PDB file of C-alpha atoms in Angstrom:
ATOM      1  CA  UNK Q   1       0.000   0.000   0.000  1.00 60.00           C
ATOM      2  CA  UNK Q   2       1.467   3.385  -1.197  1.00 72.00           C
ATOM      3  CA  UNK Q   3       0.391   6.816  -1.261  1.00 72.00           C
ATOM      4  CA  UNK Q   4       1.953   8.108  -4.817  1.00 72.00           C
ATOM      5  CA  UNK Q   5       0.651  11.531  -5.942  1.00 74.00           C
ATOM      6  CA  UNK Q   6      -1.819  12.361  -3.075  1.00 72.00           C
ATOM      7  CA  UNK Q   7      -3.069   8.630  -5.003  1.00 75.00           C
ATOM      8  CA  UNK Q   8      -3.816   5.209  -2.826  1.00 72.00           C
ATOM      9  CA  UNK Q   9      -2.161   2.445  -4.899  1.00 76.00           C
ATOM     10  CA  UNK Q  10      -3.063  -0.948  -3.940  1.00 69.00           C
ATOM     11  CA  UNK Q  11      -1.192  -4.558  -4.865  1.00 69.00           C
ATOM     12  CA  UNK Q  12      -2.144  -7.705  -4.790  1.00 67.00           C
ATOM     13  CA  UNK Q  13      -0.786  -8.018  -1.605  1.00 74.00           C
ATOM     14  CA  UNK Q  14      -2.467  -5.951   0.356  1.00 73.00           C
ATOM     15  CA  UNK Q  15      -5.993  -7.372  -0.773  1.00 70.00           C
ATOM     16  CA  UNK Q  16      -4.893 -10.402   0.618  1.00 72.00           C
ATOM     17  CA  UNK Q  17      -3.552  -9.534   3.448  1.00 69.00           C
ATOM     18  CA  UNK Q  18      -6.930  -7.563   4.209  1.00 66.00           C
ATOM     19  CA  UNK Q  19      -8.623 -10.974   3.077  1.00 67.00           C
ATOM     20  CA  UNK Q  20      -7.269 -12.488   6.315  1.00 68.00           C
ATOM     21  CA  UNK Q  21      -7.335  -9.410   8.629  1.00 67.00           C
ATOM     22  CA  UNK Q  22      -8.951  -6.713   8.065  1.00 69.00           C
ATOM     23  CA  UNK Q  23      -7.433  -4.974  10.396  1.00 65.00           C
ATOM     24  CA  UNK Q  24      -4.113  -5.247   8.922  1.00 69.00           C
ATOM     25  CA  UNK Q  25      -5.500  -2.818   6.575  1.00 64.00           C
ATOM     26  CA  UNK Q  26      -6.239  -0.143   9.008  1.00 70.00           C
ATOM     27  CA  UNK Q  27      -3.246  -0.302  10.472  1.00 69.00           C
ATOM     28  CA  UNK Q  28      -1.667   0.151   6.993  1.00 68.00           C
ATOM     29  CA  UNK Q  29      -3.731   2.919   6.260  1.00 69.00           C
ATOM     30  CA  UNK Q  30      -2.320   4.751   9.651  1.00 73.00           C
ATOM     31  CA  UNK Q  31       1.557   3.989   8.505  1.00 70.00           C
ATOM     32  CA  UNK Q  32       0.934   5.904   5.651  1.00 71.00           C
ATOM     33  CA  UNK Q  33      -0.405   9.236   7.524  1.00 75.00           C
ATOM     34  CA  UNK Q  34       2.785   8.693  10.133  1.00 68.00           C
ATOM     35  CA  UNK Q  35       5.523   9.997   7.403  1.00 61.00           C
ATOM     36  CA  UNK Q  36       8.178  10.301  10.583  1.00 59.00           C
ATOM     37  CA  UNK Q  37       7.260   6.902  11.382  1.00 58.00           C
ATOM     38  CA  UNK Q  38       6.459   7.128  15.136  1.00 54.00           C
ATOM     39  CA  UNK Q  39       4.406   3.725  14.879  1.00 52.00           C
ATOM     40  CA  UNK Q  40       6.889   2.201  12.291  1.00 52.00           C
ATOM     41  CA  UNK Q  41       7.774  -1.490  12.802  1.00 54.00           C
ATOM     42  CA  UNK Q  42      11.493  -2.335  12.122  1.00 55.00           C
ATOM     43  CA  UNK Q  43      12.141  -6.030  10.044  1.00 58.00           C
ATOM     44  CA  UNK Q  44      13.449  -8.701  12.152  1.00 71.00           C
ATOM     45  CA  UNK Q  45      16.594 -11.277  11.502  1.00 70.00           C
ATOM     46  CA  UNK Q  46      13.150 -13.598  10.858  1.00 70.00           C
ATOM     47  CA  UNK Q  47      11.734 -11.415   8.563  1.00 71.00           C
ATOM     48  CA  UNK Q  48      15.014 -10.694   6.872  1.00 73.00           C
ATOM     49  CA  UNK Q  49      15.469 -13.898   6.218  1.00 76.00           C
ATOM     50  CA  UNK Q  50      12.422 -15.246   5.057  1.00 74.00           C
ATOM     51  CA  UNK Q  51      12.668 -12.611   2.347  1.00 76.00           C
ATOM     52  CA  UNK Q  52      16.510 -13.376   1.647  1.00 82.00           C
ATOM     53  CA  UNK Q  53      15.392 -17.441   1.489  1.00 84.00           C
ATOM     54  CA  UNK Q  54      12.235 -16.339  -0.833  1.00 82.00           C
ATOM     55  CA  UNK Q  55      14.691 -14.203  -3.451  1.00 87.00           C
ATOM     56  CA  UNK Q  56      17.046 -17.268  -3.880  1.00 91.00           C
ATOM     57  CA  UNK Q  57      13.969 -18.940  -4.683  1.00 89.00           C
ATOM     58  CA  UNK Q  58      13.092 -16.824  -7.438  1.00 93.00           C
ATOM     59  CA  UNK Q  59      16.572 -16.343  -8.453  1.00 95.00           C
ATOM     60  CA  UNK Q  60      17.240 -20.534  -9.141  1.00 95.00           C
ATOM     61  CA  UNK Q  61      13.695 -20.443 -10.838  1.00 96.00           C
ATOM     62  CA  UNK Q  62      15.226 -17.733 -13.623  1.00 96.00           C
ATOM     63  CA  UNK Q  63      18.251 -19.503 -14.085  1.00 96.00           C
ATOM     64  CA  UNK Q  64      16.731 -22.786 -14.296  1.00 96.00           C
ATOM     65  CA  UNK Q  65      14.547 -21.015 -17.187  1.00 97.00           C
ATOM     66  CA  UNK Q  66      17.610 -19.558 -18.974  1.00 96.00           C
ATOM     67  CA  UNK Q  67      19.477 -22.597 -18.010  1.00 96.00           C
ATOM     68  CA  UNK Q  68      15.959 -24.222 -20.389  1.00 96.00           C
ATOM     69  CA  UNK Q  69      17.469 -22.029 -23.600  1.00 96.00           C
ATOM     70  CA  UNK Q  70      14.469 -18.982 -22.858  1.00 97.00           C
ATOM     71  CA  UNK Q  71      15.141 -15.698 -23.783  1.00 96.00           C
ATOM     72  CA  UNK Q  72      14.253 -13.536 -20.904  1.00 97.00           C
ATOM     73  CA  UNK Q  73      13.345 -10.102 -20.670  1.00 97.00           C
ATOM     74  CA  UNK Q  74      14.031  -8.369 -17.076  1.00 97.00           C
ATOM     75  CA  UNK Q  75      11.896  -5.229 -16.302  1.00 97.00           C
ATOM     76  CA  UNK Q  76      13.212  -2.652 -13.652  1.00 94.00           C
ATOM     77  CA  UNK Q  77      11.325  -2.441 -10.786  1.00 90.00           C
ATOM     78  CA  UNK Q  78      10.139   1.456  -9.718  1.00 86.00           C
ATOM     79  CA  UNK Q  79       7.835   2.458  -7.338  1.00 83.00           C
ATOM     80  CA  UNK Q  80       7.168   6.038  -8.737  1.00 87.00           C
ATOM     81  CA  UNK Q  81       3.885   6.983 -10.672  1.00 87.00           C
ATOM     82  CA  UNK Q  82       6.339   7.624 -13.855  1.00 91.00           C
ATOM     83  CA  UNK Q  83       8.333   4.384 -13.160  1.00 92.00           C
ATOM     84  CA  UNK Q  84       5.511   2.747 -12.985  1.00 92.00           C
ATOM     85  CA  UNK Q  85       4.030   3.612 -15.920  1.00 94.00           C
ATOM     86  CA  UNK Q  86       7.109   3.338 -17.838  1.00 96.00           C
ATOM     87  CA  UNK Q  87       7.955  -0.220 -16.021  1.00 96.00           C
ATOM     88  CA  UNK Q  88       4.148  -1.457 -17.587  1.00 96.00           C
ATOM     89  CA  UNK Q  89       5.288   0.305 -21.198  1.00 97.00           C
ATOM     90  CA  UNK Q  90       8.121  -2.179 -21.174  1.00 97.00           C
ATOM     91  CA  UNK Q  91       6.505  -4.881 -19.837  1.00 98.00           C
ATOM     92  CA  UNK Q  92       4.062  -4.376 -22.465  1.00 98.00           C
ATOM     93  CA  UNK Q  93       6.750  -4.226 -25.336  1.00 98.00           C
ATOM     94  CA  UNK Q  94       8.674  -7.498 -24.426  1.00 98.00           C
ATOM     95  CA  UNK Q  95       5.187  -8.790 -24.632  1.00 98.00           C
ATOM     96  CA  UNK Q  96       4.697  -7.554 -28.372  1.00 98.00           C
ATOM     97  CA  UNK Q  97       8.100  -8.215 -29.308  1.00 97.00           C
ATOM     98  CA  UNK Q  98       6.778 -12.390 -28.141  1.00 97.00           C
ATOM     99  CA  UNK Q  99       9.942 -12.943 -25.675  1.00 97.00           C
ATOM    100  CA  UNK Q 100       9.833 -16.098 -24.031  1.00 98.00           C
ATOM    101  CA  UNK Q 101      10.239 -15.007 -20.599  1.00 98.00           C
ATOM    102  CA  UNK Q 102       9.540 -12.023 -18.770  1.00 98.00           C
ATOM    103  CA  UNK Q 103      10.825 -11.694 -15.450  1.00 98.00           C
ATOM    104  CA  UNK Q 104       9.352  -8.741 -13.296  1.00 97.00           C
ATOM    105  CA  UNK Q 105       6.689  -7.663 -15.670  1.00 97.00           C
ATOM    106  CA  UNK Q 106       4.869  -5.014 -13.951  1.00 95.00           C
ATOM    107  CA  UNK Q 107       1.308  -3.898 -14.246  1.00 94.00           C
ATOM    108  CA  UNK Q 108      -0.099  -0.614 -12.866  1.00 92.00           C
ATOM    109  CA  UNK Q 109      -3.794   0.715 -14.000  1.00 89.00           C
ATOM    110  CA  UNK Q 110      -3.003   4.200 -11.564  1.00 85.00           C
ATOM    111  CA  UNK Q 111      -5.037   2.163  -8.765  1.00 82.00           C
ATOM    112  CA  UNK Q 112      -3.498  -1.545  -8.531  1.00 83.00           C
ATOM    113  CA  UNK Q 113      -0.051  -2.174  -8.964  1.00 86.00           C
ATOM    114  CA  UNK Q 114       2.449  -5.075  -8.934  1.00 89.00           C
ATOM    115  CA  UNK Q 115       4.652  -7.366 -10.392  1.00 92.00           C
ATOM    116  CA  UNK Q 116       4.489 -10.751 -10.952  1.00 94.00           C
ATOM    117  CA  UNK Q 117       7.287 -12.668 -10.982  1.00 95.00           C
ATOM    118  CA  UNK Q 118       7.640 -14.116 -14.541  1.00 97.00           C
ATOM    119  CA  UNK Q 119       4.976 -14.110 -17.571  1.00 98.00           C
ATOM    120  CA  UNK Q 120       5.849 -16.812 -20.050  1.00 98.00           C
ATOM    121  CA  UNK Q 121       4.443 -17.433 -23.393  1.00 98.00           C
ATOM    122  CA  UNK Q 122       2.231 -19.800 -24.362  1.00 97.00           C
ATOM    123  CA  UNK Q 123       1.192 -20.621 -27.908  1.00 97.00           C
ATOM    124  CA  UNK Q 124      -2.522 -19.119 -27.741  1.00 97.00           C
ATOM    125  CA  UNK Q 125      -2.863 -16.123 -30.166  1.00 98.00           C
ATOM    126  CA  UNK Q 126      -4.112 -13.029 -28.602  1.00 98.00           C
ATOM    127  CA  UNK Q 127      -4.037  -9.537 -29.718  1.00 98.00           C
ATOM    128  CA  UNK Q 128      -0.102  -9.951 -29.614  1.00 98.00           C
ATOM    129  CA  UNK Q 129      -0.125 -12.024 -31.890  1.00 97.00           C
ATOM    130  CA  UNK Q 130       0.108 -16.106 -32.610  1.00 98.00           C
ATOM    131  CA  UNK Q 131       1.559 -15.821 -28.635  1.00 98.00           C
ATOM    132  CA  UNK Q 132      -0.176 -15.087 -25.200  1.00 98.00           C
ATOM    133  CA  UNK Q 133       1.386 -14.821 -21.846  1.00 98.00           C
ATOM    134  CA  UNK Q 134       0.372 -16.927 -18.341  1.00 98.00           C
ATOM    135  CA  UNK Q 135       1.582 -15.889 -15.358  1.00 97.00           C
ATOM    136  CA  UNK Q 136       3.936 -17.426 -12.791  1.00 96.00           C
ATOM    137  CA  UNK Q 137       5.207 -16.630  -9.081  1.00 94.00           C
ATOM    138  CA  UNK Q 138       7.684 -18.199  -7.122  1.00 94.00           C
ATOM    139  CA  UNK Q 139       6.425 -18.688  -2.971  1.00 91.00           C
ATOM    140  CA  UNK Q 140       8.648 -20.586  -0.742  1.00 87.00           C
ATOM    141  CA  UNK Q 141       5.919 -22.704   0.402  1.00 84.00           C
ATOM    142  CA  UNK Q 142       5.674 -26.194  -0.198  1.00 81.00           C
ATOM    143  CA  UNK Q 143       1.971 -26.068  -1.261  1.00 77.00           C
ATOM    144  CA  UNK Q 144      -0.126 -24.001  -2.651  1.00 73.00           C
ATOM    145  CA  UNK Q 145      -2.091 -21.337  -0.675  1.00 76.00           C
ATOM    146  CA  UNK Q 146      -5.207 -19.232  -1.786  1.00 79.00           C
ATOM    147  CA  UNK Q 147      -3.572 -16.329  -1.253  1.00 79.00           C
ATOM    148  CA  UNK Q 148      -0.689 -17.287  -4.171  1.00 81.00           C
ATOM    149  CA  UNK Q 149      -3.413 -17.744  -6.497  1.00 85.00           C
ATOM    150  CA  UNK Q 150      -5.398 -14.496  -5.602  1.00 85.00           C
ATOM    151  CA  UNK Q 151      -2.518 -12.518  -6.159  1.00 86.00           C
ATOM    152  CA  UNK Q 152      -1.709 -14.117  -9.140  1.00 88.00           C
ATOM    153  CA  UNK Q 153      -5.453 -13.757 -10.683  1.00 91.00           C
ATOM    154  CA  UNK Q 154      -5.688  -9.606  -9.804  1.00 90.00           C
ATOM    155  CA  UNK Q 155      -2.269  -9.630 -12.213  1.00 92.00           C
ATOM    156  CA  UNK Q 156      -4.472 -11.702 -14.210  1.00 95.00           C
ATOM    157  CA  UNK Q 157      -7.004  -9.162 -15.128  1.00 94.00           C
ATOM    158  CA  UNK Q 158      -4.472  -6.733 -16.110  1.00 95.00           C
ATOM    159  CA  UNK Q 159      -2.772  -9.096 -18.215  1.00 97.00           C
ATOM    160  CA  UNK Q 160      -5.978  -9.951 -20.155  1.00 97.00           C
ATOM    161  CA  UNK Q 161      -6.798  -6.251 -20.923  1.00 96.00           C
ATOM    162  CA  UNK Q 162      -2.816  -5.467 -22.114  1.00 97.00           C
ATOM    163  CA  UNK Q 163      -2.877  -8.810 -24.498  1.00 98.00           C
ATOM    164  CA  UNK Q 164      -6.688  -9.246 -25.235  1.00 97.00           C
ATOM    165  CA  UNK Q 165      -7.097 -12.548 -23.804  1.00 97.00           C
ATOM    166  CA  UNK Q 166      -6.993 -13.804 -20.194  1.00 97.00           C
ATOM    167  CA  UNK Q 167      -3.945 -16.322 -19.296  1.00 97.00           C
ATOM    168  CA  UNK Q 168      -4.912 -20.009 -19.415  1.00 97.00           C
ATOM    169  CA  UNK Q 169      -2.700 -20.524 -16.111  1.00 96.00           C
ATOM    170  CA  UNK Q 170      -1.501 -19.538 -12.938  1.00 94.00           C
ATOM    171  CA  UNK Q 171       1.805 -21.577 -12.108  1.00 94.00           C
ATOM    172  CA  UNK Q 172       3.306 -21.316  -8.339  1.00 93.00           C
ATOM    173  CA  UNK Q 173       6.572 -22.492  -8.787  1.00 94.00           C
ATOM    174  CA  UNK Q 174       6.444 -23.896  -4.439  1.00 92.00           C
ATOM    175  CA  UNK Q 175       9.847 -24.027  -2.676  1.00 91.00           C
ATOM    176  CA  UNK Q 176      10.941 -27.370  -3.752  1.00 93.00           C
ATOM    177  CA  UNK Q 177      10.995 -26.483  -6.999  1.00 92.00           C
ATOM    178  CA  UNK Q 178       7.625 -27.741  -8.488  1.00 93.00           C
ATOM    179  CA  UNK Q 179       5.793 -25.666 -11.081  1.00 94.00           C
ATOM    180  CA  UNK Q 180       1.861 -25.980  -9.702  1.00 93.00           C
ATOM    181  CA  UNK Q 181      -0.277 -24.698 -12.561  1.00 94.00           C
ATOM    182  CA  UNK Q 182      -3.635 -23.956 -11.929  1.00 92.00           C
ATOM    183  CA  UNK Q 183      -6.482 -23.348 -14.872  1.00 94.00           C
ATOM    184  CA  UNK Q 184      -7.991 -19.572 -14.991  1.00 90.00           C
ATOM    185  CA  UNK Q 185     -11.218 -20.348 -14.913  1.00 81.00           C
TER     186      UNK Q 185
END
């Protein structure tokens, strides 16, 4: 949850998050008016290193896909209304240009914003082309949890309105290494 522009931008994330506490999303809403950070929580050596385990996750899942032969496209990640925008615009043209993988693709309609780990293309046609994209996100746990798969259906929508056709597939690639598609139905 960000405020950028005077603008509340949502992810994936927190929707979920509120799913399971609604709460949470008060207290979210009350970080954001504390800019000196009075209330601020501090990450923990936990914390830290649930996110350090998660990022080696994702990292073996890329190189096992460029290990596969894929091209893959990497789109910087920016938090900013432009970089945002301009993060989507690429996304967007690795799409067109039908590269196999794209790692961080990032969508952003000025209210929702994310990214999802890796889009990688199918052979559906869409308004791409003879190519579509389904998405896929890397979680560290060994099964797959609702939230995964909400997360990975709000990137979803965007996806279907930037290629024309909704993804067949949501794949959570768990933390032993297993690729867990699920049908978009």
């Amino acid at each position: 949850m960000q405020r950028i522009d005077g603008q509340l931008v949502l992810s994936p994330t927190d929707l979920t998050k509120h799913l399971a506490c609604a709460h949470v999303t008060t207290l979210d809403l009350a970080a954001l008016e504390d800019p000196a950070g009075r209330g601020a929580r501090t990450a923990d050596d936990a914390l830290n290193l649930v996110f350090s385990k998660g990022m080696e996750h994702e990292h073996a899942y890329l190189e096992r896909l460029s290990r596969a032969g894929l091209g893959v496209s990497e789109i910087p990640t920016r938090y900013d209304v432009a970089g945002r925008i301009e993060a989507e615009r690429q996304t967007l043209a690795a799409m067109r240009s039908g590269t196999e993988v794209i790692y961080q693709a990032t969508f952003y309609d000025g209210q929702w914003g994310g990214q999802a780990d890796f889009l990688l293309r199918t052979d559906r046609p869409s308004d791409l082309g003879e190519w579509s994209y389904d998405i896929a996100d890397t979680k560290l746990a060994r099964r797959l949890k609702v939230p995964a798969l909400l997360q990975m259906a709000t990137y979803a929508e965007r996806l279907a309105t930037l290629q024309g056709v909704h993804p067949e597939f949501l794949t959570v690639v768990t933390g032993d290494g297993v690729e867990r598609p699920w049908r978009l139905a």
